[in-house]
Amino acid sequence: KKLKQDQLVGDSILPFYKDRLKVIEGIIVKQSLVSLPERPARIRLGTPAESAQQPAPHMVPPPLLNNTGQQGEFVLPLNMPAGAGSAKAEKVDDYTFDAGSWTLIAHEARPGHELQFDSMLEHGVSIARSRYAFNSTNVEGWGLYAEYITKPYMPLEGQLISLQFRLLRAIRAFSDPELQAGKVQPADVMKRLTEDGCFSVPFANQEVERYTFRMPGQANSYFYGYTKLLQLRKDTEATLGSKFDQKKFHDFILGQGLLPPDLMRKAVMEDFIPAMQAGH
């Protein structure tokens, strides 16, 4: 709550996020996390219509087929749409503060979604993978994993908010199916999000709407995809030992495009690990 008191406002928000992106890109290079594309990432503020449709920070992916130069964009909405009985849109404080920018950029821009889609455009992606494997487990698993690999190099304040958002994904993993099964009520989940997670009431409200009628089953896919990818990394490290190279591992993962966890594991076990053992 203390960190969220110092809010970014107005015209200062976008330049701040762009400068923070440059710092994170420097970390990616220095720590050899993953290969960066030459083209710059794009961040912009959301329009009122975009914020009403998608009231959380999000990535607008580029077309994977018949792409003529389009890039993905990290869109940062600033206001929640007005709810029933509300005279005006409600302001949230969960995105526009210094410590919160680290993990949001890591997830939505680099090394997260923007880099994920840029890599697919540069390497090429099959029609089958772009049509049938574009789902939240395969996409959002990488986004949350991107936060994980960046977190150790964030300042302590940034690490705290990164853990806060990881807690959010854990809350989702339980709350979405529990709501669908009738084991808990929306008020119970609101309490989890605001009291345990320390998120704003408008943010928590749109999360509950997401679990119940906007996109049931989507939010908990983040944590599922993340845990599958994390386990794959641990198994790969255990197999390769000193030959494990995280940059090559991450480049390989991104180079596969979108794959379900089981097929990604098959590719790593059958292609990546033998190549690394052979010294390639």
PDB file of C-alpha atoms in Angstrom:
ATOM      1  CA  LYS A   1       0.000   0.000   0.000  1.00  0.00           C
ATOM      2  CA  LYS A   2       2.868   2.338   0.786  1.00  0.00           C
ATOM      3  CA  LEU A   3       4.517   1.751  -2.595  1.00  0.00           C
ATOM      4  CA  LYS A   4       1.239   2.442  -4.406  1.00  0.00           C
ATOM      5  CA  GLN A   5       0.831   5.861  -2.781  1.00  0.00           C
ATOM      6  CA  ASP A   6       3.332   7.497  -5.140  1.00  0.00           C
ATOM      7  CA  GLN A   7       1.315   7.360  -8.372  1.00  0.00           C
ATOM      8  CA  LEU A   8       2.479   8.307 -11.842  1.00  0.00           C
ATOM      9  CA  VAL A   9       0.060  10.699 -13.521  1.00  0.00           C
ATOM     10  CA  GLY A  10      -0.777  12.084 -16.938  1.00  0.00           C
ATOM     11  CA  ASP A  11       1.957  12.605 -19.485  1.00  0.00           C
ATOM     12  CA  SER A  12       4.659  11.202 -17.212  1.00  0.00           C
ATOM     13  CA  ILE A  13       3.349   7.611 -17.374  1.00  0.00           C
ATOM     14  CA  LEU A  14       4.326   6.561 -20.889  1.00  0.00           C
ATOM     15  CA  PRO A  15       7.884   8.031 -20.840  1.00  0.00           C
ATOM     16  CA  PHE A  16       8.440   6.373 -17.466  1.00  0.00           C
ATOM     17  CA  TYR A  17       7.434   2.956 -18.801  1.00  0.00           C
ATOM     18  CA  LYS A  18       9.589   3.388 -21.900  1.00  0.00           C
ATOM     19  CA  ASP A  19      12.624   4.314 -19.794  1.00  0.00           C
ATOM     20  CA  ARG A  20      12.020   1.358 -17.484  1.00  0.00           C
ATOM     21  CA  LEU A  21      11.848  -0.931 -20.530  1.00  0.00           C
ATOM     22  CA  LYS A  22      15.343   0.208 -21.529  1.00  0.00           C
ATOM     23  CA  VAL A  23      16.625  -0.680 -18.051  1.00  0.00           C
ATOM     24  CA  ILE A  24      15.065  -4.149 -18.268  1.00  0.00           C
ATOM     25  CA  GLU A  25      16.535  -4.677 -21.732  1.00  0.00           C
ATOM     26  CA  GLY A  26      19.931  -3.861 -20.232  1.00  0.00           C
ATOM     27  CA  ILE A  27      19.342  -6.529 -17.582  1.00  0.00           C
ATOM     28  CA  ILE A  28      18.352  -9.062 -20.258  1.00  0.00           C
ATOM     29  CA  VAL A  29      21.610  -8.450 -22.127  1.00  0.00           C
ATOM     30  CA  LYS A  30      23.854  -8.317 -19.053  1.00  0.00           C
ATOM     31  CA  GLN A  31      22.410 -11.481 -17.498  1.00  0.00           C
ATOM     32  CA  SER A  32      22.154 -13.352 -20.833  1.00  0.00           C
ATOM     33  CA  LEU A  33      18.486 -14.153 -20.301  1.00  0.00           C
ATOM     34  CA  VAL A  34      17.346 -14.341 -23.921  1.00  0.00           C
ATOM     35  CA  SER A  35      18.210 -12.898 -27.341  1.00  0.00           C
ATOM     36  CA  LEU A  36      16.636  -9.514 -28.048  1.00  0.00           C
ATOM     37  CA  PRO A  37      15.210  -8.539 -31.448  1.00  0.00           C
ATOM     38  CA  GLU A  38      16.668  -5.464 -33.121  1.00  0.00           C
ATOM     39  CA  ARG A  39      13.329  -3.718 -33.450  1.00  0.00           C
ATOM     40  CA  PRO A  40      12.187  -1.642 -30.440  1.00  0.00           C
ATOM     41  CA  ALA A  41       9.207  -2.750 -28.361  1.00  0.00           C
ATOM     42  CA  ARG A  42       6.019  -0.708 -28.484  1.00  0.00           C
ATOM     43  CA  ILE A  43       4.175   0.598 -25.422  1.00  0.00           C
ATOM     44  CA  ARG A  44       1.172   2.912 -25.549  1.00  0.00           C
ATOM     45  CA  LEU A  45      -1.710   4.078 -23.387  1.00  0.00           C
ATOM     46  CA  GLY A  46      -5.086   2.466 -23.992  1.00  0.00           C
ATOM     47  CA  THR A  47      -8.054   4.353 -25.418  1.00  0.00           C
ATOM     48  CA  PRO A  48     -11.286   4.549 -23.403  1.00  0.00           C
ATOM     49  CA  ALA A  49     -12.843   1.915 -25.671  1.00  0.00           C
ATOM     50  CA  GLU A  50      -9.879  -0.438 -25.238  1.00  0.00           C
ATOM     51  CA  SER A  51      -9.937   0.050 -21.475  1.00  0.00           C
ATOM     52  CA  ALA A  52     -13.644  -0.803 -21.398  1.00  0.00           C
ATOM     53  CA  GLN A  53     -13.095  -3.970 -23.430  1.00  0.00           C
ATOM     54  CA  GLN A  54      -9.897  -5.063 -21.663  1.00  0.00           C
ATOM     55  CA  PRO A  55      -9.466  -3.200 -18.348  1.00  0.00           C
ATOM     56  CA  ALA A  56      -6.097  -4.769 -17.489  1.00  0.00           C
ATOM     57  CA  PRO A  57      -2.641  -4.186 -18.998  1.00  0.00           C
ATOM     58  CA  HIS A  58      -2.376  -6.442 -22.005  1.00  0.00           C
ATOM     59  CA  MET A  59      -0.515  -7.272 -25.169  1.00  0.00           C
ATOM     60  CA  VAL A  60      -2.159  -6.746 -28.546  1.00  0.00           C
ATOM     61  CA  PRO A  61      -0.478  -9.473 -30.609  1.00  0.00           C
ATOM     62  CA  PRO A  62       0.481  -8.947 -34.246  1.00  0.00           C
ATOM     63  CA  PRO A  63      -0.978 -11.190 -36.954  1.00  0.00           C
ATOM     64  CA  LEU A  64       1.143 -14.328 -37.128  1.00  0.00           C
ATOM     65  CA  LEU A  65       0.041 -15.150 -40.658  1.00  0.00           C
ATOM     66  CA  ASN A  66       0.287 -12.758 -43.613  1.00  0.00           C
ATOM     67  CA  ASN A  67       2.124 -10.242 -41.444  1.00  0.00           C
ATOM     68  CA  THR A  68       3.225  -7.186 -43.417  1.00  0.00           C
ATOM     69  CA  GLY A  69       5.376  -5.577 -40.741  1.00  0.00           C
ATOM     70  CA  GLN A  70       2.911  -5.218 -37.874  1.00  0.00           C
ATOM     71  CA  GLN A  71       4.282  -5.471 -34.342  1.00  0.00           C
ATOM     72  CA  GLY A  72       2.632  -6.308 -31.070  1.00  0.00           C
ATOM     73  CA  GLU A  73       1.854  -3.507 -28.625  1.00  0.00           C
ATOM     74  CA  PHE A  74       1.839  -3.387 -24.837  1.00  0.00           C
ATOM     75  CA  VAL A  75      -1.319  -1.433 -23.972  1.00  0.00           C
ATOM     76  CA  LEU A  76      -1.600   0.161 -20.546  1.00  0.00           C
ATOM     77  CA  PRO A  77      -5.168   1.178 -19.554  1.00  0.00           C
ATOM     78  CA  LEU A  78      -5.420   3.909 -16.956  1.00  0.00           C
ATOM     79  CA  ASN A  79      -9.067   3.903 -15.883  1.00  0.00           C
ATOM     80  CA  MET A  80     -11.690   1.294 -15.203  1.00  0.00           C
ATOM     81  CA  PRO A  81     -15.000   1.622 -17.094  1.00  0.00           C
ATOM     82  CA  ALA A  82     -17.854   3.007 -15.010  1.00  0.00           C
ATOM     83  CA  GLY A  83     -19.876   0.333 -13.268  1.00  0.00           C
ATOM     84  CA  ALA A  84     -23.593   0.190 -12.546  1.00  0.00           C
ATOM     85  CA  GLY A  85     -24.621   3.146 -10.427  1.00  0.00           C
ATOM     86  CA  SER A  86     -21.217   4.797 -10.813  1.00  0.00           C
ATOM     87  CA  ALA A  87     -21.095   8.359 -12.043  1.00  0.00           C
ATOM     88  CA  LYS A  88     -17.617   8.120 -13.488  1.00  0.00           C
ATOM     89  CA  ALA A  89     -14.853   5.689 -14.300  1.00  0.00           C
ATOM     90  CA  GLU A  90     -12.906   4.460 -11.304  1.00  0.00           C
ATOM     91  CA  LYS A  91      -9.172   5.008 -11.090  1.00  0.00           C
ATOM     92  CA  VAL A  92      -7.017   2.038 -10.178  1.00  0.00           C
ATOM     93  CA  ASP A  93      -3.632   2.265  -8.491  1.00  0.00           C
ATOM     94  CA  ASP A  94      -2.270  -1.172  -9.413  1.00  0.00           C
ATOM     95  CA  TYR A  95      -0.310  -0.259 -12.553  1.00  0.00           C
ATOM     96  CA  THR A  96       0.834   3.354 -12.406  1.00  0.00           C
ATOM     97  CA  PHE A  97       3.529   3.304  -9.737  1.00  0.00           C
ATOM     98  CA  ASP A  98       7.277   2.783  -9.894  1.00  0.00           C
ATOM     99  CA  ALA A  99       7.580  -0.635  -8.254  1.00  0.00           C
ATOM    100  CA  GLY A 100       4.702  -2.056 -10.295  1.00  0.00           C
ATOM    101  CA  SER A 101       6.247  -1.211 -13.648  1.00  0.00           C
ATOM    102  CA  TRP A 102       9.002  -3.839 -13.401  1.00  0.00           C
ATOM    103  CA  THR A 103       6.888  -6.955 -13.495  1.00  0.00           C
ATOM    104  CA  LEU A 104       4.276  -5.517 -15.882  1.00  0.00           C
ATOM    105  CA  ILE A 105       6.948  -4.698 -18.449  1.00  0.00           C
ATOM    106  CA  ALA A 106       8.650  -8.054 -17.939  1.00  0.00           C
ATOM    107  CA  HIS A 107       5.338  -9.824 -18.575  1.00  0.00           C
ATOM    108  CA  GLU A 108       3.787  -7.794 -21.364  1.00  0.00           C
ATOM    109  CA  ALA A 109       6.852  -6.455 -23.178  1.00  0.00           C
ATOM    110  CA  ARG A 110      10.321  -7.914 -22.674  1.00  0.00           C
ATOM    111  CA  PRO A 111      11.244 -10.673 -22.022  1.00  0.00           C
ATOM    112  CA  GLY A 112       7.499 -11.486 -22.072  1.00  0.00           C
ATOM    113  CA  HIS A 113       4.813 -11.343 -24.728  1.00  0.00           C
ATOM    114  CA  GLU A 114       6.227  -8.699 -27.061  1.00  0.00           C
ATOM    115  CA  LEU A 115       9.493 -10.620 -27.305  1.00  0.00           C
ATOM    116  CA  GLN A 116       7.565 -13.888 -27.588  1.00  0.00           C
ATOM    117  CA  PHE A 117       5.621 -12.691 -30.632  1.00  0.00           C
ATOM    118  CA  ASP A 118       8.563 -10.850 -32.169  1.00  0.00           C
ATOM    119  CA  SER A 119      10.544 -14.069 -32.002  1.00  0.00           C
ATOM    120  CA  MET A 120       7.767 -15.991 -33.730  1.00  0.00           C
ATOM    121  CA  LEU A 121       7.609 -13.432 -36.519  1.00  0.00           C
ATOM    122  CA  GLU A 122      11.374 -13.577 -37.020  1.00  0.00           C
ATOM    123  CA  HIS A 123      11.582 -17.388 -36.983  1.00  0.00           C
ATOM    124  CA  GLY A 124       8.296 -18.017 -38.747  1.00  0.00           C
ATOM    125  CA  VAL A 125       5.341 -19.937 -37.365  1.00  0.00           C
ATOM    126  CA  SER A 126       3.339 -22.717 -38.958  1.00  0.00           C
ATOM    127  CA  ILE A 127      -0.343 -22.346 -39.820  1.00  0.00           C
ATOM    128  CA  ALA A 128      -1.174 -25.207 -37.429  1.00  0.00           C
ATOM    129  CA  ARG A 129       0.586 -23.593 -34.468  1.00  0.00           C
ATOM    130  CA  SER A 130      -0.848 -20.147 -35.102  1.00  0.00           C
ATOM    131  CA  ARG A 131      -4.389 -21.494 -35.582  1.00  0.00           C
ATOM    132  CA  TYR A 132      -4.627 -24.202 -32.960  1.00  0.00           C
ATOM    133  CA  ALA A 133      -1.969 -23.531 -30.325  1.00  0.00           C
ATOM    134  CA  PHE A 134      -2.746 -19.855 -29.651  1.00  0.00           C
ATOM    135  CA  ASN A 135      -4.260 -20.322 -26.211  1.00  0.00           C
ATOM    136  CA  SER A 136      -3.670 -18.819 -22.798  1.00  0.00           C
ATOM    137  CA  THR A 137      -1.714 -21.749 -21.362  1.00  0.00           C
ATOM    138  CA  ASN A 138       0.868 -21.578 -24.135  1.00  0.00           C
ATOM    139  CA  VAL A 139       1.012 -17.772 -24.294  1.00  0.00           C
ATOM    140  CA  GLU A 140       0.509 -16.663 -20.687  1.00  0.00           C
ATOM    141  CA  GLY A 141       2.708 -19.424 -19.309  1.00  0.00           C
ATOM    142  CA  TRP A 142       5.645 -17.684 -20.963  1.00  0.00           C
ATOM    143  CA  GLY A 143       4.509 -14.260 -19.737  1.00  0.00           C
ATOM    144  CA  LEU A 144       4.508 -15.363 -16.099  1.00  0.00           C
ATOM    145  CA  TYR A 145       7.759 -17.272 -16.596  1.00  0.00           C
ATOM    146  CA  ALA A 146       9.276 -14.064 -18.027  1.00  0.00           C
ATOM    147  CA  GLU A 147       8.480 -12.333 -14.738  1.00  0.00           C
ATOM    148  CA  TYR A 148      10.182 -15.194 -12.898  1.00  0.00           C
ATOM    149  CA  ILE A 149      13.484 -14.974 -14.788  1.00  0.00           C
ATOM    150  CA  THR A 150      13.582 -11.155 -14.478  1.00  0.00           C
ATOM    151  CA  LYS A 151      12.603 -10.927 -10.808  1.00  0.00           C
ATOM    152  CA  PRO A 152      16.066 -11.650  -9.271  1.00  0.00           C
ATOM    153  CA  TYR A 153      17.483  -8.556 -10.991  1.00  0.00           C
ATOM    154  CA  MET A 154      14.720  -6.149  -9.979  1.00  0.00           C
ATOM    155  CA  PRO A 155      15.155  -3.814  -7.001  1.00  0.00           C
ATOM    156  CA  LEU A 156      13.580  -5.153  -3.807  1.00  0.00           C
ATOM    157  CA  GLU A 157      10.464  -3.016  -4.268  1.00  0.00           C
ATOM    158  CA  GLY A 158       9.991  -4.425  -7.758  1.00  0.00           C
ATOM    159  CA  GLN A 159      10.520  -7.965  -6.483  1.00  0.00           C
ATOM    160  CA  LEU A 160       7.798  -7.460  -3.872  1.00  0.00           C
ATOM    161  CA  ILE A 161       5.250  -6.415  -6.510  1.00  0.00           C
ATOM    162  CA  SER A 162       6.382  -9.261  -8.748  1.00  0.00           C
ATOM    163  CA  LEU A 163       5.559 -11.637  -5.890  1.00  0.00           C
ATOM    164  CA  GLN A 164       2.248  -9.823  -5.388  1.00  0.00           C
ATOM    165  CA  PHE A 165       1.305 -10.517  -8.999  1.00  0.00           C
ATOM    166  CA  ARG A 166       2.473 -14.125  -8.685  1.00  0.00           C
ATOM    167  CA  LEU A 167       0.114 -14.383  -5.703  1.00  0.00           C
ATOM    168  CA  LEU A 168      -2.629 -13.018  -7.972  1.00  0.00           C
ATOM    169  CA  ARG A 169      -2.050 -15.909 -10.391  1.00  0.00           C
ATOM    170  CA  ALA A 170      -2.240 -18.390  -7.517  1.00  0.00           C
ATOM    171  CA  ILE A 171      -5.501 -16.794  -6.312  1.00  0.00           C
ATOM    172  CA  ARG A 172      -6.856 -17.160  -9.836  1.00  0.00           C
ATOM    173  CA  ALA A 173      -5.878 -20.820 -10.006  1.00  0.00           C
ATOM    174  CA  PHE A 174      -8.123 -21.565  -7.032  1.00  0.00           C
ATOM    175  CA  SER A 175     -10.819 -18.901  -7.268  1.00  0.00           C
ATOM    176  CA  ASP A 176     -11.928 -19.388 -10.876  1.00  0.00           C
ATOM    177  CA  PRO A 177     -12.829 -23.099 -10.553  1.00  0.00           C
ATOM    178  CA  GLU A 178     -14.186 -22.606  -7.028  1.00  0.00           C
ATOM    179  CA  LEU A 179     -16.566 -19.921  -8.287  1.00  0.00           C
ATOM    180  CA  GLN A 180     -17.671 -22.141 -11.153  1.00  0.00           C
ATOM    181  CA  ALA A 181     -18.279 -25.042  -8.750  1.00  0.00           C
ATOM    182  CA  GLY A 182     -20.186 -22.831  -6.302  1.00  0.00           C
ATOM    183  CA  LYS A 183     -17.715 -23.483  -3.494  1.00  0.00           C
ATOM    184  CA  VAL A 184     -17.126 -19.761  -2.918  1.00  0.00           C
ATOM    185  CA  GLN A 185     -19.032 -16.573  -3.648  1.00  0.00           C
ATOM    186  CA  PRO A 186     -17.816 -13.429  -5.458  1.00  0.00           C
ATOM    187  CA  ALA A 187     -17.572 -11.589  -2.121  1.00  0.00           C
ATOM    188  CA  ASP A 188     -15.149 -14.250  -0.866  1.00  0.00           C
ATOM    189  CA  VAL A 189     -12.887 -13.772  -3.868  1.00  0.00           C
ATOM    190  CA  MET A 190     -13.089  -9.983  -3.546  1.00  0.00           C
ATOM    191  CA  LYS A 191     -11.804 -10.386   0.011  1.00  0.00           C
ATOM    192  CA  ARG A 192      -8.926 -12.602  -1.153  1.00  0.00           C
ATOM    193  CA  LEU A 193      -7.898 -10.099  -3.795  1.00  0.00           C
ATOM    194  CA  THR A 194      -8.198  -6.921  -1.735  1.00  0.00           C
ATOM    195  CA  GLU A 195      -7.099  -8.149   1.707  1.00  0.00           C
ATOM    196  CA  ASP A 196      -4.692 -10.988   0.891  1.00  0.00           C
ATOM    197  CA  GLY A 197      -3.505  -9.662  -2.475  1.00  0.00           C
ATOM    198  CA  CYS A 198      -3.637  -5.920  -1.656  1.00  0.00           C
ATOM    199  CA  PHE A 199      -5.241  -5.063  -5.007  1.00  0.00           C
ATOM    200  CA  SER A 200      -7.632  -2.152  -5.495  1.00  0.00           C
ATOM    201  CA  VAL A 201     -11.393  -2.712  -5.340  1.00  0.00           C
ATOM    202  CA  PRO A 202     -11.939  -1.836  -9.036  1.00  0.00           C
ATOM    203  CA  PHE A 203      -9.150  -4.215 -10.052  1.00  0.00           C
ATOM    204  CA  ALA A 204     -10.568  -6.987  -7.856  1.00  0.00           C
ATOM    205  CA  ASN A 205     -14.045  -6.419  -9.244  1.00  0.00           C
ATOM    206  CA  GLN A 206     -12.943  -6.813 -12.852  1.00  0.00           C
ATOM    207  CA  GLU A 207     -11.011  -9.936 -11.850  1.00  0.00           C
ATOM    208  CA  VAL A 208     -14.173 -11.495 -10.379  1.00  0.00           C
ATOM    209  CA  GLU A 209     -16.073 -10.581 -13.541  1.00  0.00           C
ATOM    210  CA  ARG A 210     -13.321 -12.253 -15.542  1.00  0.00           C
ATOM    211  CA  TYR A 211     -13.675 -15.497 -13.581  1.00  0.00           C
ATOM    212  CA  THR A 212     -17.470 -15.559 -13.658  1.00  0.00           C
ATOM    213  CA  PHE A 213     -18.655 -14.290 -17.036  1.00  0.00           C
ATOM    214  CA  ARG A 214     -15.980 -12.505 -19.056  1.00  0.00           C
ATOM    215  CA  MET A 215     -13.553 -15.402 -19.577  1.00  0.00           C
ATOM    216  CA  PRO A 216     -14.194 -18.326 -17.193  1.00  0.00           C
ATOM    217  CA  GLY A 217     -11.256 -20.726 -17.118  1.00  0.00           C
ATOM    218  CA  GLN A 218      -8.830 -18.300 -18.773  1.00  0.00           C
ATOM    219  CA  ALA A 219      -7.188 -16.631 -15.791  1.00  0.00           C
ATOM    220  CA  ASN A 220      -6.048 -19.840 -14.102  1.00  0.00           C
ATOM    221  CA  SER A 221      -4.222 -20.910 -17.286  1.00  0.00           C
ATOM    222  CA  TYR A 222      -1.401 -18.486 -16.431  1.00  0.00           C
ATOM    223  CA  PHE A 223      -0.333 -20.459 -13.383  1.00  0.00           C
ATOM    224  CA  TYR A 224      -0.746 -23.812 -15.135  1.00  0.00           C
ATOM    225  CA  GLY A 225       1.428 -22.815 -18.101  1.00  0.00           C
ATOM    226  CA  TYR A 226       4.008 -21.236 -15.792  1.00  0.00           C
ATOM    227  CA  THR A 227       4.377 -24.293 -13.569  1.00  0.00           C
ATOM    228  CA  LYS A 228       4.746 -26.575 -16.602  1.00  0.00           C
ATOM    229  CA  LEU A 229       7.466 -24.353 -18.070  1.00  0.00           C
ATOM    230  CA  LEU A 230       9.234 -24.020 -14.730  1.00  0.00           C
ATOM    231  CA  GLN A 231       9.282 -27.790 -14.259  1.00  0.00           C
ATOM    232  CA  LEU A 232      10.631 -28.235 -17.788  1.00  0.00           C
ATOM    233  CA  ARG A 233      13.474 -25.844 -17.012  1.00  0.00           C
ATOM    234  CA  LYS A 234      14.312 -27.645 -13.766  1.00  0.00           C
ATOM    235  CA  ASP A 235      14.321 -31.030 -15.497  1.00  0.00           C
ATOM    236  CA  THR A 236      16.511 -29.674 -18.292  1.00  0.00           C
ATOM    237  CA  GLU A 237      18.969 -28.173 -15.803  1.00  0.00           C
ATOM    238  CA  ALA A 238      19.119 -31.457 -13.902  1.00  0.00           C
ATOM    239  CA  THR A 239      19.849 -33.379 -17.103  1.00  0.00           C
ATOM    240  CA  LEU A 240      22.431 -31.006 -18.566  1.00  0.00           C
ATOM    241  CA  GLY A 241      24.171 -29.880 -15.391  1.00  0.00           C
ATOM    242  CA  SER A 242      27.033 -27.500 -16.241  1.00  0.00           C
ATOM    243  CA  LYS A 243      26.078 -27.611 -19.928  1.00  0.00           C
ATOM    244  CA  PHE A 244      22.773 -25.847 -19.242  1.00  0.00           C
ATOM    245  CA  ASP A 245      22.662 -22.402 -20.877  1.00  0.00           C
ATOM    246  CA  GLN A 246      19.531 -20.435 -19.998  1.00  0.00           C
ATOM    247  CA  LYS A 247      19.839 -18.080 -22.955  1.00  0.00           C
ATOM    248  CA  LYS A 248      19.990 -20.977 -25.419  1.00  0.00           C
ATOM    249  CA  PHE A 249      17.154 -22.697 -23.561  1.00  0.00           C
ATOM    250  CA  HIS A 250      14.930 -19.619 -23.746  1.00  0.00           C
ATOM    251  CA  ASP A 251      15.797 -18.988 -27.384  1.00  0.00           C
ATOM    252  CA  PHE A 252      14.863 -22.585 -28.153  1.00  0.00           C
ATOM    253  CA  ILE A 253      11.531 -22.275 -26.307  1.00  0.00           C
ATOM    254  CA  LEU A 254      10.637 -19.099 -28.189  1.00  0.00           C
ATOM    255  CA  GLY A 255      11.891 -20.558 -31.456  1.00  0.00           C
ATOM    256  CA  GLN A 256       9.293 -23.325 -31.201  1.00  0.00           C
ATOM    257  CA  GLY A 257       6.494 -20.799 -31.461  1.00  0.00           C
ATOM    258  CA  LEU A 258       3.312 -21.749 -29.615  1.00  0.00           C
ATOM    259  CA  LEU A 259       3.260 -25.311 -28.357  1.00  0.00           C
ATOM    260  CA  PRO A 260       1.222 -27.080 -25.666  1.00  0.00           C
ATOM    261  CA  PRO A 261       3.323 -27.986 -22.586  1.00  0.00           C
ATOM    262  CA  ASP A 262       3.578 -31.701 -23.455  1.00  0.00           C
ATOM    263  CA  LEU A 263       4.776 -31.030 -26.998  1.00  0.00           C
ATOM    264  CA  MET A 264       7.217 -28.367 -25.772  1.00  0.00           C
ATOM    265  CA  ARG A 265       8.667 -30.896 -23.341  1.00  0.00           C
ATOM    266  CA  LYS A 266       8.992 -33.430 -26.166  1.00  0.00           C
ATOM    267  CA  ALA A 267      10.862 -30.885 -28.308  1.00  0.00           C
ATOM    268  CA  VAL A 268      13.254 -29.990 -25.468  1.00  0.00           C
ATOM    269  CA  MET A 269      13.936 -33.602 -24.525  1.00  0.00           C
ATOM    270  CA  GLU A 270      14.375 -34.882 -28.068  1.00  0.00           C
ATOM    271  CA  ASP A 271      16.033 -31.893 -29.756  1.00  0.00           C
ATOM    272  CA  PHE A 272      17.444 -29.302 -27.353  1.00  0.00           C
ATOM    273  CA  ILE A 273      19.030 -31.575 -24.742  1.00  0.00           C
ATOM    274  CA  PRO A 274      20.799 -33.898 -27.231  1.00  0.00           C
ATOM    275  CA  ALA A 275      22.129 -30.867 -29.126  1.00  0.00           C
ATOM    276  CA  MET A 276      23.505 -29.308 -25.934  1.00  0.00           C
ATOM    277  CA  GLN A 277      25.051 -32.608 -24.842  1.00  0.00           C
ATOM    278  CA  ALA A 278      26.753 -32.833 -28.206  1.00  0.00           C
ATOM    279  CA  GLY A 279      28.150 -29.344 -27.749  1.00  0.00           C
ATOM    280  CA  HIS A 280      26.048 -27.633 -30.443  1.00  0.00           C
TER     281      HIS A 280
END
